mmCIF file of C-alpha atoms in Angstrom:
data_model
loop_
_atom_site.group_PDB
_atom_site.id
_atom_site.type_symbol
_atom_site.label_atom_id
_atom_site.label_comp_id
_atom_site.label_asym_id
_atom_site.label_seq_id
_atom_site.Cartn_x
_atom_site.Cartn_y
_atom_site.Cartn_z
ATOM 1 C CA UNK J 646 3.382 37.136 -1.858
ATOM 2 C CA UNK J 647 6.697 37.003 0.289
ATOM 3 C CA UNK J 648 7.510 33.785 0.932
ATOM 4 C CA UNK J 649 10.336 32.247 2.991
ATOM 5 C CA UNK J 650 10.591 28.170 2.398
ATOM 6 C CA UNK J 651 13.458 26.478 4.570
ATOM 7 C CA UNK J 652 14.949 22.912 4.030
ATOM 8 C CA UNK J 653 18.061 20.858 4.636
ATOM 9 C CA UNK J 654 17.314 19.766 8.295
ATOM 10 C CA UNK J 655 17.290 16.401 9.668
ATOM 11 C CA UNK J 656 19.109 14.031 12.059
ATOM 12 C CA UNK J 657 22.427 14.643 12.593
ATOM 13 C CA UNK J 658 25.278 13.159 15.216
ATOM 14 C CA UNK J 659 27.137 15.306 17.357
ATOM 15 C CA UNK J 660 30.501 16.600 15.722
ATOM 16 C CA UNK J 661 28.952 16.385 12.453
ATOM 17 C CA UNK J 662 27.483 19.207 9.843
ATOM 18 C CA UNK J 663 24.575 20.111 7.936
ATOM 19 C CA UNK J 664 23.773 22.760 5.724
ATOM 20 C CA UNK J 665 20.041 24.555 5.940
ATOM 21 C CA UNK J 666 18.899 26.439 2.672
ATOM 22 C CA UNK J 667 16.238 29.313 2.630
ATOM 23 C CA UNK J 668 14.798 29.643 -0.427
ATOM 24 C CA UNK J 669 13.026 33.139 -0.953
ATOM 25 C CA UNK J 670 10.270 34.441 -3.531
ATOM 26 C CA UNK J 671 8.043 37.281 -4.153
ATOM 27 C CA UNK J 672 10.462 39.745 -3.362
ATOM 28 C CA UNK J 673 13.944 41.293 -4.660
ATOM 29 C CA UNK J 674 16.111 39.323 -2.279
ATOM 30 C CA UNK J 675 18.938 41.177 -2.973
ATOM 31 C CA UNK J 676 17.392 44.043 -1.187
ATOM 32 C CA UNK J 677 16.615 42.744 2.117
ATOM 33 C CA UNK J 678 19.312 41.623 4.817
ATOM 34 C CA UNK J 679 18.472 37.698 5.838
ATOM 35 C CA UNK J 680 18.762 36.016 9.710
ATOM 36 C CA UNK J 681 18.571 32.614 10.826
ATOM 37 C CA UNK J 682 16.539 32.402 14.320
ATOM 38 C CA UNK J 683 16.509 29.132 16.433
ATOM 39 C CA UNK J 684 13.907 27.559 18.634
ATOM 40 C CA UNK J 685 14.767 24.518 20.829
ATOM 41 C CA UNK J 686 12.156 22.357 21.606
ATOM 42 C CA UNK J 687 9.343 23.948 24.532
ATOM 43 C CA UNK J 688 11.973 27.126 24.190
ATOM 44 C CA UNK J 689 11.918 30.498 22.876
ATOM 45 C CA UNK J 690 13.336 31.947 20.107
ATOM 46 C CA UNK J 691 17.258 32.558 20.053
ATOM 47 C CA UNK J 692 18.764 35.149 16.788
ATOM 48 C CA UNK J 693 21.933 32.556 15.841
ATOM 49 C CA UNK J 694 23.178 35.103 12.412
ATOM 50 C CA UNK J 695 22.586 37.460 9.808
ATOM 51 C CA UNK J 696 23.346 38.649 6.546
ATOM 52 C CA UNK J 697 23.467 42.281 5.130
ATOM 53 C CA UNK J 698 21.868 42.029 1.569
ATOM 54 C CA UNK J 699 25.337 42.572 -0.337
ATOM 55 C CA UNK J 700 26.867 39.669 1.674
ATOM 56 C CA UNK J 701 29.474 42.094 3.132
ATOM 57 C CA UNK J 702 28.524 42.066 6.693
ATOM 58 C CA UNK J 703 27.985 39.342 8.993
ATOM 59 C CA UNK J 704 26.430 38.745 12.478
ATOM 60 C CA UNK J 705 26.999 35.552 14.810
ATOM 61 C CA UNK J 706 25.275 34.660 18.034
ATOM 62 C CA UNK J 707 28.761 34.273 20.122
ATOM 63 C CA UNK J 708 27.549 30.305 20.754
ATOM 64 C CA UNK J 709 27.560 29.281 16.913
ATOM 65 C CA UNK J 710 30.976 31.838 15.809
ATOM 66 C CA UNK J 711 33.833 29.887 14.675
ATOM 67 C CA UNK J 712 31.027 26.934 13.689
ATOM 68 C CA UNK J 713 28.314 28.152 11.892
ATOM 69 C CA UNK J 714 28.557 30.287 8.205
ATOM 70 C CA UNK J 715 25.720 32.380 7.180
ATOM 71 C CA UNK J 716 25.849 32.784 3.737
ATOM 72 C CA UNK J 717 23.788 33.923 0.510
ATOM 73 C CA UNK J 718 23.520 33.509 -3.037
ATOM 74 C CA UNK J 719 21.385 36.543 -4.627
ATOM 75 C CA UNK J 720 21.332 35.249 -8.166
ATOM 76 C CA UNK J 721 19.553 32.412 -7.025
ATOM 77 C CA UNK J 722 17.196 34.115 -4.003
ATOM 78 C CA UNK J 723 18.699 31.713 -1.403
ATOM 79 C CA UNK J 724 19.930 31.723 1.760
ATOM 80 C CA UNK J 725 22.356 28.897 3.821
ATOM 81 C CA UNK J 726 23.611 28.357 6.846
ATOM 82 C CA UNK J 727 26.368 25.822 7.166
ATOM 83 C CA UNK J 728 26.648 24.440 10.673
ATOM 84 C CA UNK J 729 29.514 22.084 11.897
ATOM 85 C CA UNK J 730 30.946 20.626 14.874
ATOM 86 C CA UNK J 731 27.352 20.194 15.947
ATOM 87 C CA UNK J 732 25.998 19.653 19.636
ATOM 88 C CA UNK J 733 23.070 18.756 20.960
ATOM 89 C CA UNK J 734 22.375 22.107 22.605
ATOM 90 C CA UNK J 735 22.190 23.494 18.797
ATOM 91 C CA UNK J 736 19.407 21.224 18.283
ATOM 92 C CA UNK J 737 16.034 23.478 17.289
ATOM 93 C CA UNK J 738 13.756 24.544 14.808
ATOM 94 C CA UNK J 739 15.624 26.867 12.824
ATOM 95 C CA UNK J 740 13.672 30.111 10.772
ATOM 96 C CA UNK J 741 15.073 32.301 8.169
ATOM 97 C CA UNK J 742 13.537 35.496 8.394
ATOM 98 C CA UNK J 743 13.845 39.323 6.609
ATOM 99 C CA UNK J 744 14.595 42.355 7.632
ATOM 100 C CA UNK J 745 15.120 45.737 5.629
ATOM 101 C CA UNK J 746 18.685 45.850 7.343
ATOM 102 C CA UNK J 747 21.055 44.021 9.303
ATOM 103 C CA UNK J 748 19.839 45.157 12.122
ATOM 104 C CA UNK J 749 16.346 45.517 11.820
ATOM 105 C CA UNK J 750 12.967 44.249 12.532
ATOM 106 C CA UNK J 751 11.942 40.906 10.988
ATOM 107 C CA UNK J 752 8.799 41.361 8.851
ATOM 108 C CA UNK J 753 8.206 37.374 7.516
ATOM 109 C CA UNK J 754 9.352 34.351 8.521
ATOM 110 C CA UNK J 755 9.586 30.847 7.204
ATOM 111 C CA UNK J 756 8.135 27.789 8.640
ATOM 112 C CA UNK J 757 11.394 26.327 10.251
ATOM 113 C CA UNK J 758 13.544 23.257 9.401
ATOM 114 C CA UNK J 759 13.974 20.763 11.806
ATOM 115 C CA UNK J 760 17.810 19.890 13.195
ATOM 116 C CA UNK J 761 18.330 16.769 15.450
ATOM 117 C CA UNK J 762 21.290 16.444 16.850
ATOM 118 C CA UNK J 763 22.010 12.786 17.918
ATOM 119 C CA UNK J 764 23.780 9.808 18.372
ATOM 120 C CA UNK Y 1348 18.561 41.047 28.223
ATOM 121 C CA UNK Y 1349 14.808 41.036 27.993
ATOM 122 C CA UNK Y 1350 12.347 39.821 30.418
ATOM 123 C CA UNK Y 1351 9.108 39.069 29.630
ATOM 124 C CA UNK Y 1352 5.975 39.092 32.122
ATOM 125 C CA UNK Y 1353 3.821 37.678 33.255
ATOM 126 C CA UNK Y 1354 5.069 34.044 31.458
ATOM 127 C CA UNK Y 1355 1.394 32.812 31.531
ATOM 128 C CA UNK Y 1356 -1.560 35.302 31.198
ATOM 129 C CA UNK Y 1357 -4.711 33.168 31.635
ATOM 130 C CA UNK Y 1358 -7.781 35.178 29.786
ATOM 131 C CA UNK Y 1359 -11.710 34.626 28.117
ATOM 132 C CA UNK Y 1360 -12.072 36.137 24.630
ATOM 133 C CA UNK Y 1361 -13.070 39.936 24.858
ATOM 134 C CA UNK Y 1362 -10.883 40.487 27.976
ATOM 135 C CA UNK Y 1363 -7.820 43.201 27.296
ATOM 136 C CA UNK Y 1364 -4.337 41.476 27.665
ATOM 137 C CA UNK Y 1365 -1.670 43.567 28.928
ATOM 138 C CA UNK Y 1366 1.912 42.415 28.521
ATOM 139 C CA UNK Y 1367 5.258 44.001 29.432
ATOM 140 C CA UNK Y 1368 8.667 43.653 28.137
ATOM 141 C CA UNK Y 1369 11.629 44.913 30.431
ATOM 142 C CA UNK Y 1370 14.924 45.390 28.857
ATOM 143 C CA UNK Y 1371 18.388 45.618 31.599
ATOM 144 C CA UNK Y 1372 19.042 48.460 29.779
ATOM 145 C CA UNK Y 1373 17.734 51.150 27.620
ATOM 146 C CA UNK Y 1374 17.169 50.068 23.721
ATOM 147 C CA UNK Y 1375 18.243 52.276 21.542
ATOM 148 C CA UNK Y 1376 16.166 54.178 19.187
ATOM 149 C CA UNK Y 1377 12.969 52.549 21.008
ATOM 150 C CA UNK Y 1378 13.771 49.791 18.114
ATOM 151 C CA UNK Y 1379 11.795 47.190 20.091
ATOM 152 C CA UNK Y 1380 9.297 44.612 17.872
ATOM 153 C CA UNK Y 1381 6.751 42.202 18.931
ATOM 154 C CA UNK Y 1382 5.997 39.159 17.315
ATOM 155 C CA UNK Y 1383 3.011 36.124 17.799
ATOM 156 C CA UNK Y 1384 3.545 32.835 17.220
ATOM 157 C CA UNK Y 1385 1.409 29.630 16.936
ATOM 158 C CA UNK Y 1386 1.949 25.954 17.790
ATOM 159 C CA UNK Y 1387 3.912 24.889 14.174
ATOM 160 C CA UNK Y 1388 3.946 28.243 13.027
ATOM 161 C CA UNK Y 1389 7.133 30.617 12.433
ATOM 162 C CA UNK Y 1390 6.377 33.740 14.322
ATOM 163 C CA UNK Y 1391 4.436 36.390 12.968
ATOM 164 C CA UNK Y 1392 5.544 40.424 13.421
ATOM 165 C CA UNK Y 1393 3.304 42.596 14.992
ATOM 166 C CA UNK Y 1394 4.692 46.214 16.157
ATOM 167 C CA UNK Y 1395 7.807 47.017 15.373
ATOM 168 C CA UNK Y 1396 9.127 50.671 16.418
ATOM 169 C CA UNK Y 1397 7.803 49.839 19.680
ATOM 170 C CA UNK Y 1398 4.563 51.571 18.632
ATOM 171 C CA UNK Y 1399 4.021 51.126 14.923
ATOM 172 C CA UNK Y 1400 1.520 48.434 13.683
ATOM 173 C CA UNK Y 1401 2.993 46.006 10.761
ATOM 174 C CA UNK Y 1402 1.251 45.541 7.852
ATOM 175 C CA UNK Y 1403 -2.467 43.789 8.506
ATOM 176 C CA UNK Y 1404 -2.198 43.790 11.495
ATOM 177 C CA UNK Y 1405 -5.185 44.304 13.187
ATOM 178 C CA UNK Y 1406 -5.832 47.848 15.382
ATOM 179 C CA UNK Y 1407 -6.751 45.959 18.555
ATOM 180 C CA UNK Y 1408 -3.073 45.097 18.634
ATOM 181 C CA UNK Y 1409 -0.997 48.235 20.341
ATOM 182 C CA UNK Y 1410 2.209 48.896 21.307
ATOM 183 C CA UNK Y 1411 3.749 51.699 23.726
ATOM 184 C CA UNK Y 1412 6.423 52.146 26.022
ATOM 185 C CA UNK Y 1413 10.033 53.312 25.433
ATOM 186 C CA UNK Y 1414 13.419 53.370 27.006
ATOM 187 C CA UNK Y 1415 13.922 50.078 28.667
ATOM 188 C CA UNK Y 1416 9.750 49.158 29.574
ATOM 189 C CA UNK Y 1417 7.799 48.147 27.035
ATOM 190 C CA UNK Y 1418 3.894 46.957 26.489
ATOM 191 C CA UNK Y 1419 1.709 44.885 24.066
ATOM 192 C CA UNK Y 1420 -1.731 45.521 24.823
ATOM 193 C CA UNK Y 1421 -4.616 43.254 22.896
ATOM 194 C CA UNK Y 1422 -7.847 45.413 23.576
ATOM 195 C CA UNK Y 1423 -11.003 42.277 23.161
ATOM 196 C CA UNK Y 1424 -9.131 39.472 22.861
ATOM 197 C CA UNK Y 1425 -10.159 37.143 20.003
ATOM 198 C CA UNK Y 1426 -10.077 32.757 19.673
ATOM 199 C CA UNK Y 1427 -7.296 33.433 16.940
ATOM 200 C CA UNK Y 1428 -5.466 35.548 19.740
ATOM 201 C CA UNK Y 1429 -4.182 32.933 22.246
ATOM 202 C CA UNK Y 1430 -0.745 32.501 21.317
ATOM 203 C CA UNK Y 1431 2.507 33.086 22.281
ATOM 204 C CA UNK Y 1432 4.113 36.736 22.303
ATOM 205 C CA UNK Y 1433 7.847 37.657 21.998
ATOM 206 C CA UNK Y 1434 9.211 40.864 22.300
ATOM 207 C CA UNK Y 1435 12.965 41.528 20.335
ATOM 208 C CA UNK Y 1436 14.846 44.317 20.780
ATOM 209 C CA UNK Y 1437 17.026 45.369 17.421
ATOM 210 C CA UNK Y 1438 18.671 48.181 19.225
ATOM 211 C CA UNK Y 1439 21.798 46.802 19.525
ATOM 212 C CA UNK Y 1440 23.862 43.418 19.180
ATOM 213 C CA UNK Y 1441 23.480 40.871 19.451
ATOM 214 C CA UNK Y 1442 19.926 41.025 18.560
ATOM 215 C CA UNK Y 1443 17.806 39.299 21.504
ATOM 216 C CA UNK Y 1444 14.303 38.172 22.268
ATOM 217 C CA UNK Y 1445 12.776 38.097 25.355
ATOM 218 C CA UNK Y 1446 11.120 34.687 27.384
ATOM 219 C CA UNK Y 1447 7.930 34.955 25.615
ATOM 220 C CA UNK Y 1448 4.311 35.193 27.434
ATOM 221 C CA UNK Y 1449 1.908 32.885 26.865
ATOM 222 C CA UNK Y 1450 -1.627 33.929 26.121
ATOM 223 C CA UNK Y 1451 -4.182 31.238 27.006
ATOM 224 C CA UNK Y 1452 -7.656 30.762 27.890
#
């Protein structure tokens, strides 16, 4: 069974960093390109960046470039994204989700992580 | 850009729901994907293809459309139905999702 399991959220103040992991199982992550998808609260769903399954390509959202770093580790089936300089408008549920290529369809999703951004 | 419509589609279980997705320009390859989602719940894929069911997904789900206007049709709705439906295009980037239309009884 696929399964997408996020953590690393929490509350966070404004100019300050966090770092969300994805861990991934019952599939060979290696394989599959990766995305992170936002959701701010009573919002829809906003792409923010994604992975191609080797790591060599990238993809930002233009709002998070320069601040947020998608990265992956596929000996250890896990996914990050390292966010800095954080505002409140980046505050959201954020999903890691799987697609067969960079720019593909997603076919699972985790259940989000939850990022406050606060004073 | 993708707009979504109608935002809120008030319905009684059986009914057919009928919702469109309009993109500002056409989406290349038809590589338009529909997705539900639940209150707590990370979305759920649906069609992706524009037309092509995912896996277990149900056959009173459809999908059709192409270029930039696009439909989800739910022939005889069902309780577990009433949800909210997003439409993404993966045409192009940056990747984008539509407004999302809200299914509710």
């Amino acid at each position: 069974e696929v399964q997408l399991v996020e953590s690393g959220g929490g509350l966070v103040q404004p100019g300050g960093s966090l770092r969300l992991s994805c861990e991934a199982s019952g599939f060979f992550f290696r394989n599959f390109a990766m995305h992170w998808v936002r959701q701010a609260p009573g919002k829809g769903l906003e792409y923010v960046a994604g992975i191609s399954s080797n790591a060599g390509n990238t993809y930002y959202v233009d709002s998070v470039r320069d601040r947020f770093t998608i990265s992956r580790d596929n000996s250890n089936n896990t996914l990050y994204l390292q966010m800095g300089s954080l505002r409140a408008e980046d505050m959201a549920v954020y999903y890691c989700a799987r697609s067969g290529w960079l720019r593909g369809h997603f076919d699972y999703w985790g259940q989000g992580a939850q990022v406050t951004v606060s004073s | 850009v993708l707009t979504q419509s109608p935002d809120t589609l008030p319905l009684s279980p059986g009914e057919r729901a009928t919702l469109s997705c309009r993109a500002s320009q056409s989406v290349s390859a038809n590589y338009l994907a529909w997705y539900q989602q639940k209150p707590g719940q990370g979305p759920r894929l649906l069609i992706y293809g524009a037309t092509s069911r995912a896996t277990g997904i149900p056959d009173r789900f459809s999908g059709s459309g192409s270029g930039a206007d696009f439909t989800l049709t739910i022939s005889g709705l069902e309780p577990d139905d009433f949800a909210v439906y997003y439409c993404q295009q993966y045409g192009s980037s940056p990747l984008t999702f539509g407004g999302g239309t809200k299914v509710e009884i």
